[in-house]
CSV table of N, CA and C in Angstrom, one decimal:
chain,number,residue,atom,x,y,z
R,11,MET,N,0.8,-1.2,0.0
R,11,MET,CA,0.1,0.0,0.1
R,11,MET,C,0.9,1.3,-0.1
R,12,LYS,N,2.0,1.2,0.9
R,12,LYS,CA,2.8,2.3,0.8
R,12,LYS,C,3.5,2.5,-0.5
R,13,LEU,N,3.8,1.3,-1.1
R,13,LEU,CA,4.4,1.6,-2.5
R,13,LEU,C,3.5,2.2,-3.5
R,14,PHE,N,2.1,2.0,-3.5
R,14,PHE,CA,1.1,2.5,-4.2
R,14,PHE,C,1.1,4.1,-3.9
R,15,PHE,N,1.1,4.5,-2.8
R,15,PHE,CA,1.1,5.9,-2.5
R,15,PHE,C,2.4,6.6,-2.9
R,16,LEU,N,3.6,6.0,-2.7
R,16,LEU,CA,4.7,6.4,-3.2
R,16,LEU,C,4.7,6.7,-4.7
R,17,LEU,N,4.5,5.6,-5.5
R,17,LEU,CA,4.2,5.6,-7.1
R,17,LEU,C,3.2,6.9,-7.3
R,18,ALA,N,2.1,7.0,-6.7
R,18,ALA,CA,1.2,8.0,-7.1
R,18,ALA,C,1.7,9.3,-6.9
R,19,ALA,N,2.5,9.5,-5.9
R,19,ALA,CA,3.1,10.9,-5.5
R,19,ALA,C,4.1,11.2,-6.5
R,20,CYS,N,5.0,10.2,-6.9
R,20,CYS,CA,6.1,10.5,-8.0
R,20,CYS,C,5.4,10.7,-9.3
R,21,SER,N,4.3,10.2,-9.6
R,21,SER,CA,3.6,10.5,-10.8
R,21,SER,C,3.0,11.9,-10.9
R,22,ILE,N,2.4,12.3,-9.9
R,22,ILE,CA,1.9,13.6,-9.6
R,22,ILE,C,3.0,14.6,-9.8
R,23,LEU,N,4.3,14.5,-9.2
R,23,LEU,CA,5.3,15.4,-9.1
R,23,LEU,C,5.7,15.5,-10.7
R,24,THR,N,6.0,14.3,-11.3
R,24,THR,CA,6.4,14.2,-12.7
R,24,THR,C,5.5,15.2,-13.6
R,25,LEU,N,4.3,14.9,-13.4
R,25,LEU,CA,3.2,15.6,-14.3
R,25,LEU,C,3.3,17.1,-14.0
R,26,ALA,N,3.5,17.4,-12.8
R,26,ALA,CA,3.5,18.9,-12.5
R,26,ALA,C,4.7,19.6,-13.1
R,27,ALA,N,5.9,18.9,-13.0
R,27,ALA,CA,7.1,19.3,-13.6
R,27,ALA,C,6.9,19.6,-15.1
R,28,ARG,N,6.4,18.5,-15.8
R,28,ARG,CA,6.2,18.6,-17.1
R,28,ARG,C,5.2,19.7,-17.5
R,29,ALA,N,4.3,19.9,-16.8
R,29,ALA,CA,3.3,21.1,-17.1
R,29,ALA,C,4.0,22.3,-17.0
R,30,GLN,N,4.9,22.5,-16.1
R,30,GLN,CA,5.5,23.7,-16.0
R,30,GLN,C,6.5,23.9,-17.2
R,31,GLN,N,7.0,22.9,-17.7
R,31,GLN,CA,8.1,23.0,-18.8
R,31,GLN,C,7.1,23.3,-20.1
R,32,ASP,N,5.8,23.0,-20.1
R,32,ASP,CA,5.0,23.2,-21.4
R,32,ASP,C,4.4,24.5,-21.3
R,33,GLU,N,4.3,25.3,-20.2
R,33,GLU,CA,3.7,26.5,-20.1
R,33,GLU,C,4.2,27.5,-21.1
R,34,GLU,N,3.4,28.3,-21.6
R,34,GLU,CA,3.8,29.3,-22.6
R,34,GLU,C,3.6,30.6,-22.0
R,35,VAL,N,4.6,31.6,-22.1
R,35,VAL,CA,4.6,32.8,-21.5
R,35,VAL,C,3.8,33.8,-22.4
R,36,LEU,N,2.8,34.5,-22.0
R,36,LEU,CA,2.0,35.2,-22.9
R,36,LEU,C,2.1,36.8,-22.5
R,37,LEU,N,3.2,37.2,-21.9
R,37,LEU,CA,3.4,38.4,-21.4
R,37,LEU,C,3.9,39.5,-22.4
R,38,LYS,N,3.9,39.0,-23.8
R,38,LYS,CA,4.5,39.9,-24.7
R,38,LYS,C,3.6,41.0,-25.3
R,39,ALA,N,2.5,41.0,-25.0
R,39,ALA,CA,1.5,42.0,-25.3
R,39,ALA,C,2.1,43.3,-24.8
R,40,THR,N,2.0,44.5,-25.6
R,40,THR,CA,2.6,45.7,-25.2
R,40,THR,C,1.6,46.9,-25.3
R,41,ARG,N,1.5,47.6,-24.4
R,41,ARG,CA,0.6,48.9,-24.4
R,41,ARG,C,1.3,49.9,-25.2
R,42,ILE,N,0.8,50.4,-26.2
R,42,ILE,CA,1.4,51.6,-26.9
R,42,ILE,C,0.5,52.8,-27.0
R,43,SER,N,1.1,53.8,-27.3
R,43,SER,CA,0.3,55.1,-27.6
R,43,SER,C,-0.1,55.3,-29.0
R,44,SER,N,-1.0,56.1,-29.2
R,44,SER,CA,-1.8,56.2,-30.5
R,44,SER,C,-0.6,56.7,-31.6
R,45,SER,N,0.5,57.4,-31.1
R,45,SER,CA,1.5,57.8,-32.1
R,45,SER,C,2.2,56.6,-32.7
R,46,ASN,N,2.1,55.4,-32.0
R,46,ASN,CA,2.9,54.2,-32.6
R,46,ASN,C,1.9,53.4,-33.3
R,47,LEU,N,0.8,53.8,-33.4
R,47,LEU,CA,-0.2,52.9,-34.2
R,47,LEU,C,0.0,53.2,-35.7
R,48,PRO,N,0.1,52.1,-36.6
R,48,PRO,CA,0.3,52.4,-37.9
R,48,PRO,C,-0.8,53.1,-38.5
R,49,PRO,N,-0.4,54.2,-39.4
R,49,PRO,CA,-1.5,55.0,-40.0
R,49,PRO,C,-2.7,54.2,-40.7
R,50,GLU,N,-2.4,53.1,-41.3
R,50,GLU,CA,-3.5,52.3,-41.9
R,50,GLU,C,-4.5,51.7,-40.8
R,51,VAL,N,-4.0,51.5,-39.6
R,51,VAL,CA,-5.0,51.0,-38.6
R,51,VAL,C,-5.7,52.2,-38.1
R,52,VAL,N,-5.1,53.5,-38.0
R,52,VAL,CA,-5.8,54.7,-37.5
R,52,VAL,C,-6.9,55.0,-38.6
R,53,ALA,N,-6.6,55.0,-40.0
R,53,ALA,CA,-7.6,55.3,-40.9
R,53,ALA,C,-8.7,54.4,-40.9
R,54,ALA,N,-8.4,53.1,-40.8
R,54,ALA,CA,-9.6,51.9,-40.7
R,54,ALA,C,-10.4,52.0,-39.6
R,55,TYR,N,-9.9,52.3,-38.5
R,55,TYR,CA,-10.8,52.3,-37.2
R,55,TYR,C,-11.6,53.6,-37.3
R,56,LYS,N,-11.0,54.7,-37.7
R,56,LYS,CA,-11.7,56.0,-37.8
R,56,LYS,C,-13.0,55.8,-38.7
R,57,ALA,N,-12.6,55.1,-39.9
R,57,ALA,CA,-13.8,54.9,-41.1
R,57,ALA,C,-14.7,54.1,-40.5
R,58,LYS,N,-14.5,52.9,-39.9
R,58,LYS,CA,-15.4,52.0,-39.3
R,58,LYS,C,-16.1,52.3,-38.1
R,59,PHE,N,-15.6,53.0,-37.2
R,59,PHE,CA,-16.2,53.6,-36.0
R,59,PHE,C,-16.0,55.0,-35.7
R,60,PRO,N,-16.6,55.9,-36.8
R,60,PRO,CA,-16.5,57.3,-36.5
R,60,PRO,C,-16.9,58.1,-35.3
R,61,ASN,N,-17.7,57.4,-34.5
R,61,ASN,CA,-18.2,58.1,-33.4
R,61,ASN,C,-17.5,57.6,-32.1
R,62,ALA,N,-16.5,56.7,-32.1
R,62,ALA,CA,-15.9,56.2,-31.0
R,62,ALA,C,-14.5,56.8,-30.7
R,63,ASN,N,-14.0,57.0,-29.5
R,63,ASN,CA,-12.9,57.5,-29.2
R,63,ASN,C,-11.9,56.4,-28.8
R,64,LEU,N,-10.7,56.6,-29.2
R,64,LEU,CA,-9.7,55.6,-28.8
R,64,LEU,C,-9.2,55.8,-27.4
R,65,LYS,N,-9.2,54.8,-26.6
R,65,LYS,CA,-8.9,54.8,-25.1
R,65,LYS,C,-7.7,54.2,-25.0
R,66,ASP,N,-7.3,52.9,-25.6
R,66,ASP,CA,-6.2,52.2,-25.1
R,66,ASP,C,-5.9,51.3,-26.5
R,67,ILE,N,-4.6,50.9,-26.4
R,67,ILE,CA,-4.0,50.1,-27.7
R,67,ILE,C,-3.0,49.1,-26.9
R,68,VAL,N,-3.2,47.8,-27.4
R,68,VAL,CA,-2.4,46.8,-27.0
R,68,VAL,C,-1.9,46.2,-28.4
R,69,LYS,N,-0.6,46.1,-28.4
R,69,LYS,CA,0.2,45.4,-29.7
R,69,LYS,C,0.4,44.0,-29.2
R,70,LEU,N,0.0,43.2,-30.1
R,70,LEU,CA,-0.1,41.8,-29.8
R,70,LEU,C,0.7,41.0,-30.9
R,71,PRO,N,1.8,40.4,-30.5
R,71,PRO,CA,2.4,39.4,-31.3
R,71,PRO,C,1.5,38.2,-31.6
R,72,THR,N,1.8,37.6,-32.7
R,72,THR,CA,0.9,36.4,-33.2
R,72,THR,C,0.6,35.4,-32.1
R,73,LYS,N,1.7,35.1,-31.2
R,73,LYS,CA,1.3,34.0,-30.2
R,73,LYS,C,0.2,34.4,-29.3
R,74,VAL,N,0.2,35.7,-28.8
R,74,VAL,CA,-0.7,36.2,-28.0
R,74,VAL,C,-2.2,36.2,-28.7
R,75,TYR,N,-2.1,36.7,-30.0
R,75,TYR,CA,-3.4,36.8,-30.8
R,75,TYR,C,-3.9,35.4,-30.9
R,76,LYS,N,-3.1,34.3,-31.2
R,76,LYS,CA,-3.7,32.8,-31.2
R,76,LYS,C,-4.5,32.6,-29.9
R,77,LYS,N,-3.9,32.9,-28.8
R,77,LYS,CA,-4.6,32.5,-27.6
R,77,LYS,C,-5.9,33.2,-27.3
R,78,ASP,N,-5.9,34.5,-27.7
R,78,ASP,CA,-7.0,35.3,-27.2
R,78,ASP,C,-8.1,35.5,-28.4
R,79,TRP,N,-7.8,35.1,-29.5
R,79,TRP,CA,-8.8,35.3,-30.6
R,79,TRP,C,-9.0,33.9,-31.3
R,80,GLU,N,-10.1,33.7,-32.0
R,80,GLU,CA,-10.4,32.5,-32.7
R,80,GLU,C,-9.7,32.7,-34.2
R,81,ILE,N,-9.1,31.8,-34.6
R,81,ILE,CA,-8.5,31.8,-35.9
R,81,ILE,C,-9.2,30.8,-36.8
R,82,ASP,N,-9.3,31.3,-38.1
R,82,ASP,CA,-10.0,30.4,-39.2
R,82,ASP,C,-9.2,30.5,-40.4
R,83,GLU,N,-9.6,29.9,-41.4
R,83,GLU,CA,-8.6,29.7,-42.6
R,83,GLU,C,-8.3,31.1,-43.2
R,84,SER,N,-9.4,31.9,-43.2
R,84,SER,CA,-9.4,33.2,-43.8
R,84,SER,C,-8.4,34.2,-43.2
R,85,SER,N,-8.2,33.9,-41.9
R,85,SER,CA,-7.3,34.9,-41.2
R,85,SER,C,-6.2,34.1,-40.6
R,86,ARG,N,-5.6,33.2,-41.2
R,86,ARG,CA,-4.5,32.3,-40.5
R,86,ARG,C,-3.3,33.2,-40.6
R,87,PRO,N,-2.6,33.4,-39.3
R,87,PRO,CA,-1.4,34.1,-39.3
R,87,PRO,C,-0.2,33.2,-39.5
R,88,THR,N,0.9,33.8,-40.2
R,88,THR,CA,2.0,33.2,-40.6
R,88,THR,C,3.0,33.1,-39.4
R,89,GLY,N,2.9,34.0,-38.4
R,89,GLY,CA,3.8,33.9,-37.2
R,89,GLY,C,4.6,35.2,-37.0
R,90,ASN,N,4.6,36.0,-38.0
R,90,ASN,CA,5.4,37.3,-38.1
R,90,ASN,C,4.7,38.5,-37.9
R,91,GLU,N,3.4,38.4,-37.8
R,91,GLU,CA,2.5,39.6,-37.9
R,91,GLU,C,2.4,40.3,-36.6
R,92,GLU,N,2.1,41.6,-36.6
R,92,GLU,CA,1.8,42.2,-35.4
R,92,GLU,C,0.3,42.6,-35.5
R,93,TYR,N,-0.5,42.4,-34.4
R,93,TYR,CA,-1.9,42.9,-34.3
R,93,TYR,C,-2.0,43.9,-33.2
R,94,TYR,N,-3.1,44.7,-33.4
R,94,TYR,CA,-3.5,45.8,-32.5
R,94,TYR,C,-4.8,45.7,-32.0
R,95,SER,N,-4.9,45.6,-30.6
R,95,SER,CA,-6.2,45.5,-30.0
R,95,SER,C,-6.7,46.8,-29.6
R,96,LEU,N,-7.7,47.4,-30.1
R,96,LEU,CA,-8.0,48.7,-29.8
R,96,LEU,C,-9.2,48.7,-28.9
R,97,TYR,N,-9.3,49.7,-27.8
R,97,TYR,CA,-10.3,49.8,-27.0
R,97,TYR,C,-10.9,51.1,-27.2
R,98,LEU,N,-12.2,51.2,-27.6
R,98,LEU,CA,-12.8,52.4,-28.0
R,98,LEU,C,-14.1,52.5,-27.2
R,99,ASP,N,-14.4,53.8,-27.0
R,99,ASP,CA,-15.8,54.1,-26.4
R,99,ASP,C,-16.3,55.4,-26.9
R,100,GLY,N,-17.6,55.6,-26.7
R,100,GLY,CA,-18.3,56.8,-27.0
R,100,GLY,C,-19.5,56.9,-26.4
R,101,ASP,N,-20.5,57.8,-26.9
R,101,ASP,CA,-21.7,58.0,-26.2
R,101,ASP,C,-22.5,56.6,-26.3
R,102,ASP,N,-22.8,55.8,-25.3
R,102,ASP,CA,-23.6,54.6,-25.4
R,102,ASP,C,-23.0,53.5,-26.1
R,103,ILE,N,-21.6,53.5,-26.4
R,103,ILE,CA,-20.9,52.5,-27.1
R,103,ILE,C,-19.6,52.1,-26.3
R,104,ARG,N,-19.3,50.9,-26.5
R,104,ARG,CA,-18.0,50.3,-26.1
R,104,ARG,C,-17.6,49.4,-27.0
R,105,LEU,N,-16.2,49.4,-27.4
R,105,LEU,CA,-15.8,48.4,-28.5
R,105,LEU,C,-14.4,47.9,-28.2
R,106,GLU,N,-14.2,46.7,-28.5
R,106,GLU,CA,-12.9,46.1,-28.5
R,106,GLU,C,-12.7,45.6,-30.2
R,107,ALA,N,-11.6,46.1,-30.7
R,107,ALA,CA,-11.5,45.8,-32.1
R,107,ALA,C,-10.1,45.2,-32.3
R,108,LEU,N,-9.9,44.3,-33.2
R,108,LEU,CA,-8.5,43.7,-33.3
R,108,LEU,C,-8.4,44.0,-34.9
R,109,TYR,N,-7.1,44.6,-35.1
R,109,TYR,CA,-6.7,45.0,-36.5
R,109,TYR,C,-5.2,44.4,-36.7
R,110,ASP,N,-5.0,44.0,-37.9
R,110,ASP,CA,-3.6,43.7,-38.4
R,110,ASP,C,-2.9,44.9,-38.7
R,111,ALA,N,-1.5,45.0,-38.9
R,111,ALA,CA,-0.8,46.2,-39.2
R,111,ALA,C,-1.1,46.9,-40.5
R,112,LYS,N,-1.8,46.2,-41.4
R,112,LYS,CA,-2.2,46.9,-42.7
R,112,LYS,C,-3.6,47.6,-42.5
R,113,GLY,N,-4.2,47.5,-41.3
R,113,GLY,CA,-5.4,48.1,-41.1
R,113,GLY,C,-6.7,47.2,-41.5
R,114,ASN,N,-6.4,46.0,-41.6
R,114,ASN,CA,-7.6,45.0,-41.8
R,114,ASN,C,-8.2,44.7,-40.5
R,115,LEU,N,-9.6,44.8,-40.5
R,115,LEU,CA,-10.4,44.3,-39.2
R,115,LEU,C,-10.4,43.0,-39.2
R,116,ILE,N,-9.9,42.3,-38.1
R,116,ILE,CA,-10.1,40.9,-38.1
R,116,ILE,C,-11.4,40.5,-37.3
R,117,ARG,N,-11.6,41.4,-36.2
R,117,ARG,CA,-12.9,41.1,-35.5
R,117,ARG,C,-13.1,42.3,-34.4
R,118,ALA,N,-14.3,42.5,-34.3
R,118,ALA,CA,-14.6,43.6,-33.2
R,118,ALA,C,-15.8,43.1,-32.3
R,119,ASN,N,-15.9,43.4,-31.1
R,119,ASN,CA,-17.0,43.3,-30.2
R,119,ASN,C,-17.5,44.5,-29.7
R,120,GLU,N,-18.7,44.9,-30.1
R,120,GLU,CA,-19.3,46.2,-29.7
R,120,GLU,C,-20.6,45.9,-28.8
R,121,VAL,N,-20.7,46.8,-27.8
R,121,VAL,CA,-22.0,46.9,-27.1
R,121,VAL,C,-22.4,48.2,-27.1
R,122,ALA,N,-23.7,48.5,-27.6
R,122,ALA,CA,-24.1,49.8,-27.7
R,122,ALA,C,-25.6,49.9,-27.1
R,123,LYS,N,-25.8,51.1,-26.4
R,123,LYS,CA,-27.1,51.3,-25.8
R,123,LYS,C,-27.9,52.3,-26.6
R,124,ASN,N,-29.3,52.2,-26.4
R,124,ASN,CA,-30.1,53.3,-27.0
R,124,ASN,C,-29.9,53.5,-28.6
R,125,VAL,N,-29.8,52.3,-29.2
R,125,VAL,CA,-29.8,52.3,-30.6
R,125,VAL,C,-31.2,51.8,-31.3
R,126,ALA,N,-31.3,52.4,-32.4
R,126,ALA,CA,-32.7,52.1,-33.0
R,126,ALA,C,-32.9,50.6,-33.2
R,127,LEU,N,-34.0,50.1,-32.8
R,127,LEU,CA,-34.4,48.6,-32.8
R,127,LEU,C,-34.5,48.3,-34.4
R,128,PRO,N,-34.3,47.0,-34.6
R,128,PRO,CA,-34.7,46.5,-36.0
R,128,PRO,C,-36.3,46.6,-36.1
R,129,HIS,N,-36.6,46.9,-37.3
R,129,HIS,CA,-38.1,47.0,-37.5
R,129,HIS,C,-38.9,45.7,-36.9
R,130,ASN,N,-38.4,44.5,-37.2
R,130,ASN,CA,-39.0,43.3,-36.8
R,130,ASN,C,-39.2,43.2,-35.3
R,131,ALA,N,-38.1,43.7,-34.6
R,131,ALA,CA,-38.2,43.8,-33.1
R,131,ALA,C,-39.2,44.7,-32.6
R,132,ALA,N,-39.3,46.0,-33.2
R,132,ALA,CA,-40.2,46.9,-32.8
R,132,ALA,C,-41.7,46.5,-33.0
R,133,GLU,N,-41.8,45.9,-34.3
R,133,GLU,CA,-43.3,45.4,-34.6
R,133,GLU,C,-43.6,44.1,-33.7
R,134,TYR,N,-42.7,43.3,-33.3
R,134,TYR,CA,-43.2,42.2,-32.4
R,134,TYR,C,-43.6,42.7,-31.1
R,135,ILE,N,-42.8,43.8,-30.4
R,135,ILE,CA,-43.2,44.4,-29.2
R,135,ILE,C,-44.4,44.9,-29.3
R,136,VAL,N,-44.7,45.7,-30.3
R,136,VAL,CA,-46.1,46.3,-30.3
R,136,VAL,C,-47.2,45.1,-30.5
R,137,LYS,N,-47.0,44.3,-31.3
R,137,LYS,CA,-48.1,43.1,-31.4
R,137,LYS,C,-48.3,42.3,-30.2
R,138,HIS,N,-47.2,42.0,-29.5
R,138,HIS,CA,-47.3,40.9,-28.5
R,138,HIS,C,-47.3,41.4,-27.1
R,139,TYR,N,-46.9,42.8,-27.0
R,139,TYR,CA,-46.7,43.3,-25.5
R,139,TYR,C,-47.5,44.7,-25.6
R,140,LYS,N,-48.9,44.6,-25.9
R,140,LYS,CA,-49.6,45.9,-25.9
R,140,LYS,C,-49.5,46.6,-24.5
R,141,GLY,N,-49.3,47.9,-24.6
R,141,GLY,CA,-49.2,48.7,-23.5
R,141,GLY,C,-47.8,48.9,-22.9
R,142,TYR,N,-47.0,48.0,-23.4
R,142,TYR,CA,-45.5,48.1,-22.8
R,142,TYR,C,-44.6,49.2,-23.6
R,143,MET,N,-43.9,49.8,-22.8
R,143,MET,CA,-42.9,50.8,-23.4
R,143,MET,C,-41.4,50.2,-23.4
R,144,VAL,N,-40.8,50.5,-24.3
R,144,VAL,CA,-39.3,50.2,-24.3
R,144,VAL,C,-38.6,51.2,-23.3
R,145,SER,N,-38.1,50.7,-22.3
R,145,SER,CA,-37.4,51.5,-21.2
R,145,SER,C,-35.9,51.6,-21.5
R,146,LYS,N,-35.3,50.5,-22.0
R,146,LYS,CA,-33.9,50.6,-22.4
R,146,LYS,C,-33.7,49.4,-23.4
R,147,ASP,N,-32.6,49.6,-24.0
R,147,ASP,CA,-32.1,48.6,-25.0
R,147,ASP,C,-30.6,48.4,-25.1
R,148,ARG,N,-30.0,47.3,-25.5
R,148,ARG,CA,-28.6,47.4,-26.0
R,148,ARG,C,-28.5,46.2,-27.0
R,149,VAL,N,-27.4,46.4,-27.8
R,149,VAL,CA,-27.2,45.4,-28.6
R,149,VAL,C,-25.7,45.0,-28.5
R,150,LYS,N,-25.3,43.7,-28.6
R,150,LYS,CA,-24.0,43.1,-28.6
R,150,LYS,C,-23.7,42.7,-30.1
R,151,ARG,N,-22.6,43.2,-30.7
R,151,ARG,CA,-22.5,42.8,-32.0
R,151,ARG,C,-20.9,42.2,-32.1
R,152,LEU,N,-20.8,41.2,-32.9
R,152,LEU,CA,-19.5,40.6,-33.2
R,152,LEU,C,-19.5,40.9,-34.7
R,153,ILE,N,-18.5,41.8,-35.0
R,153,ILE,CA,-18.2,42.3,-36.3
R,153,ILE,C,-17.2,41.6,-36.9
R,154,GLU,N,-17.2,41.1,-38.0
R,154,GLU,CA,-16.0,40.4,-38.7
R,154,GLU,C,-16.0,41.0,-40.2
R,155,PRO,N,-15.0,40.8,-40.9
R,155,PRO,CA,-14.9,41.4,-42.3
R,155,PRO,C,-16.1,41.2,-43.1
R,156,ASN,N,-16.7,40.0,-43.1
R,156,ASN,CA,-17.8,39.7,-44.0
R,156,ASN,C,-19.1,39.4,-43.4
R,157,SER,N,-19.1,39.7,-42.0
R,157,SER,CA,-20.5,39.3,-41.3
R,157,SER,C,-20.6,40.2,-40.2
R,158,ILE,N,-21.8,40.4,-39.7
R,158,ILE,CA,-22.2,40.9,-38.3
R,158,ILE,C,-23.1,40.0,-37.6
R,159,GLN,N,-22.8,39.7,-36.5
R,159,GLN,CA,-23.9,38.8,-35.6
R,159,GLN,C,-24.2,39.8,-34.5
R,160,ALA,N,-25.5,39.8,-34.3
R,160,ALA,CA,-25.9,40.8,-33.2
R,160,ALA,C,-27.0,40.0,-32.3
R,161,GLU,N,-27.0,40.5,-31.1
R,161,GLU,CA,-28.1,40.1,-30.2
R,161,GLU,C,-28.7,41.3,-29.4
R,162,TRP,N,-29.9,41.5,-29.5
R,162,TRP,CA,-30.6,42.7,-29.1
R,162,TRP,C,-31.3,42.3,-27.7
R,163,GLU,N,-30.9,43.2,-26.8
R,163,GLU,CA,-31.7,42.9,-25.5
R,163,GLU,C,-32.4,44.2,-25.1
R,164,VAL,N,-33.8,43.9,-24.9
R,164,VAL,CA,-34.6,45.0,-24.9
R,164,VAL,C,-35.5,44.9,-23.6
R,165,THR,N,-35.5,46.0,-22.7
R,165,THR,CA,-36.3,46.0,-21.6
R,165,THR,C,-37.4,46.9,-21.6
R,166,ILE,N,-38.7,46.1,-21.5
R,166,ILE,CA,-39.9,46.9,-21.6
R,166,ILE,C,-40.6,46.8,-20.3
R,167,THR,N,-41.5,48.0,-20.2
R,167,THR,CA,-42.2,48.1,-18.8
R,167,THR,C,-43.5,48.4,-19.2
R,168,LYS,N,-44.5,48.1,-18.1
R,168,LYS,CA,-45.9,48.4,-18.1
R,168,LYS,C,-46.3,48.6,-16.7
R,169,GLY,N,-46.3,49.9,-16.3
R,169,GLY,CA,-46.5,50.1,-14.8
R,169,GLY,C,-45.4,49.4,-14.1
R,170,LYS,N,-45.6,48.5,-13.1
R,170,LYS,CA,-44.6,47.9,-12.3
R,170,LYS,C,-44.0,46.6,-13.0
R,171,ASN,N,-44.6,46.2,-14.1
R,171,ASN,CA,-44.2,44.8,-14.8
R,171,ASN,C,-43.0,45.2,-15.7
R,172,THR,N,-41.9,44.5,-15.6
R,172,THR,CA,-40.8,44.6,-16.4
R,172,THR,C,-40.4,43.3,-17.0
R,173,LYS,N,-40.1,43.4,-18.4
R,173,LYS,CA,-39.7,42.1,-19.1
R,173,LYS,C,-38.4,42.4,-19.9
R,174,ARG,N,-37.6,41.4,-20.0
R,174,ARG,CA,-36.5,41.6,-20.8
R,174,ARG,C,-36.6,40.7,-22.1
R,175,LEU,N,-36.5,41.2,-23.2
R,175,LEU,CA,-36.7,40.4,-24.4
R,175,LEU,C,-35.4,40.3,-25.4
R,176,LEU,N,-35.1,39.2,-25.9
R,176,LEU,CA,-34.0,38.9,-26.8
R,176,LEU,C,-34.4,38.8,-28.1
R,177,PHE,N,-33.7,39.4,-29.1
R,177,PHE,CA,-33.9,39.3,-30.4
R,177,PHE,C,-32.5,39.1,-31.2
R,178,ASP,N,-32.6,38.4,-32.3
R,178,ASP,CA,-31.4,38.0,-33.1
R,178,ASP,C,-31.1,39.2,-34.1
R,179,THR,N,-30.0,39.0,-34.9
R,179,THR,CA,-29.4,39.9,-35.8
R,179,THR,C,-30.6,40.6,-36.6
R,180,ASN,N,-31.5,39.8,-37.1
R,180,ASN,CA,-32.5,40.3,-37.9
R,180,ASN,C,-33.8,40.9,-37.3
R,181,GLY,N,-33.7,40.9,-35.9
R,181,GLY,CA,-34.8,41.4,-35.0
R,181,GLY,C,-35.8,40.5,-34.9
R,182,ASP,N,-35.6,39.2,-35.0
R,182,ASP,CA,-36.6,38.2,-34.9
R,182,ASP,C,-36.5,37.8,-33.3
R,183,PHE,N,-37.6,37.6,-32.8
R,183,PHE,CA,-37.8,37.2,-31.3
R,183,PHE,C,-37.1,36.0,-31.0
R,184,LYS,N,-36.3,35.8,-29.9
R,184,LYS,CA,-35.7,34.6,-29.5
R,184,LYS,C,-36.3,34.2,-28.3
R,185,LYS,N,-36.3,35.0,-27.1
R,185,LYS,CA,-37.0,34.6,-25.9
R,185,LYS,C,-37.1,35.7,-25.0
R,186,GLU,N,-37.9,35.4,-24.0
R,186,GLU,CA,-38.2,36.4,-23.0
R,186,GLU,C,-37.5,35.9,-21.6
R,187,LYS,N,-36.8,36.9,-20.9
R,187,LYS,CA,-36.0,36.4,-19.8
R,187,LYS,C,-36.8,37.0,-18.6
């Protein structure tokens, strides 16, 4: 029995030592100033998000990019690229956008409040929640070069009754929370 516990303890120590050797250091991301941001990236984010203010920039080597963002065939890095994670905000909007050094948008996450609802969502609320008023709304968008996915969360009230409704990208009702 003592031999079993001794072997188990040795195995655990060996696995722990191996795990430490396999760890990858991800502290290579660097906070930079806007003056060090490539002009292509500046032009691209200002064109795509004209009402947002740049708050923070992190320069990411490919290894950090791979850990933090999903990679697909269309945006496969070669290993030498530099990426820039931009943190932006504005009136009722927060964004995190990832660009390559050429100014190509890889992906952005946006949360915006008080944005006009899709027609389908507004129509659904009027038809199914008579007498309710929209008290607040927000949209979460995942923006990629060729697509935008969105989820709308709308809070409606009627007197003291409050409901939260979720709608998809097209404004189609998903569920009530």
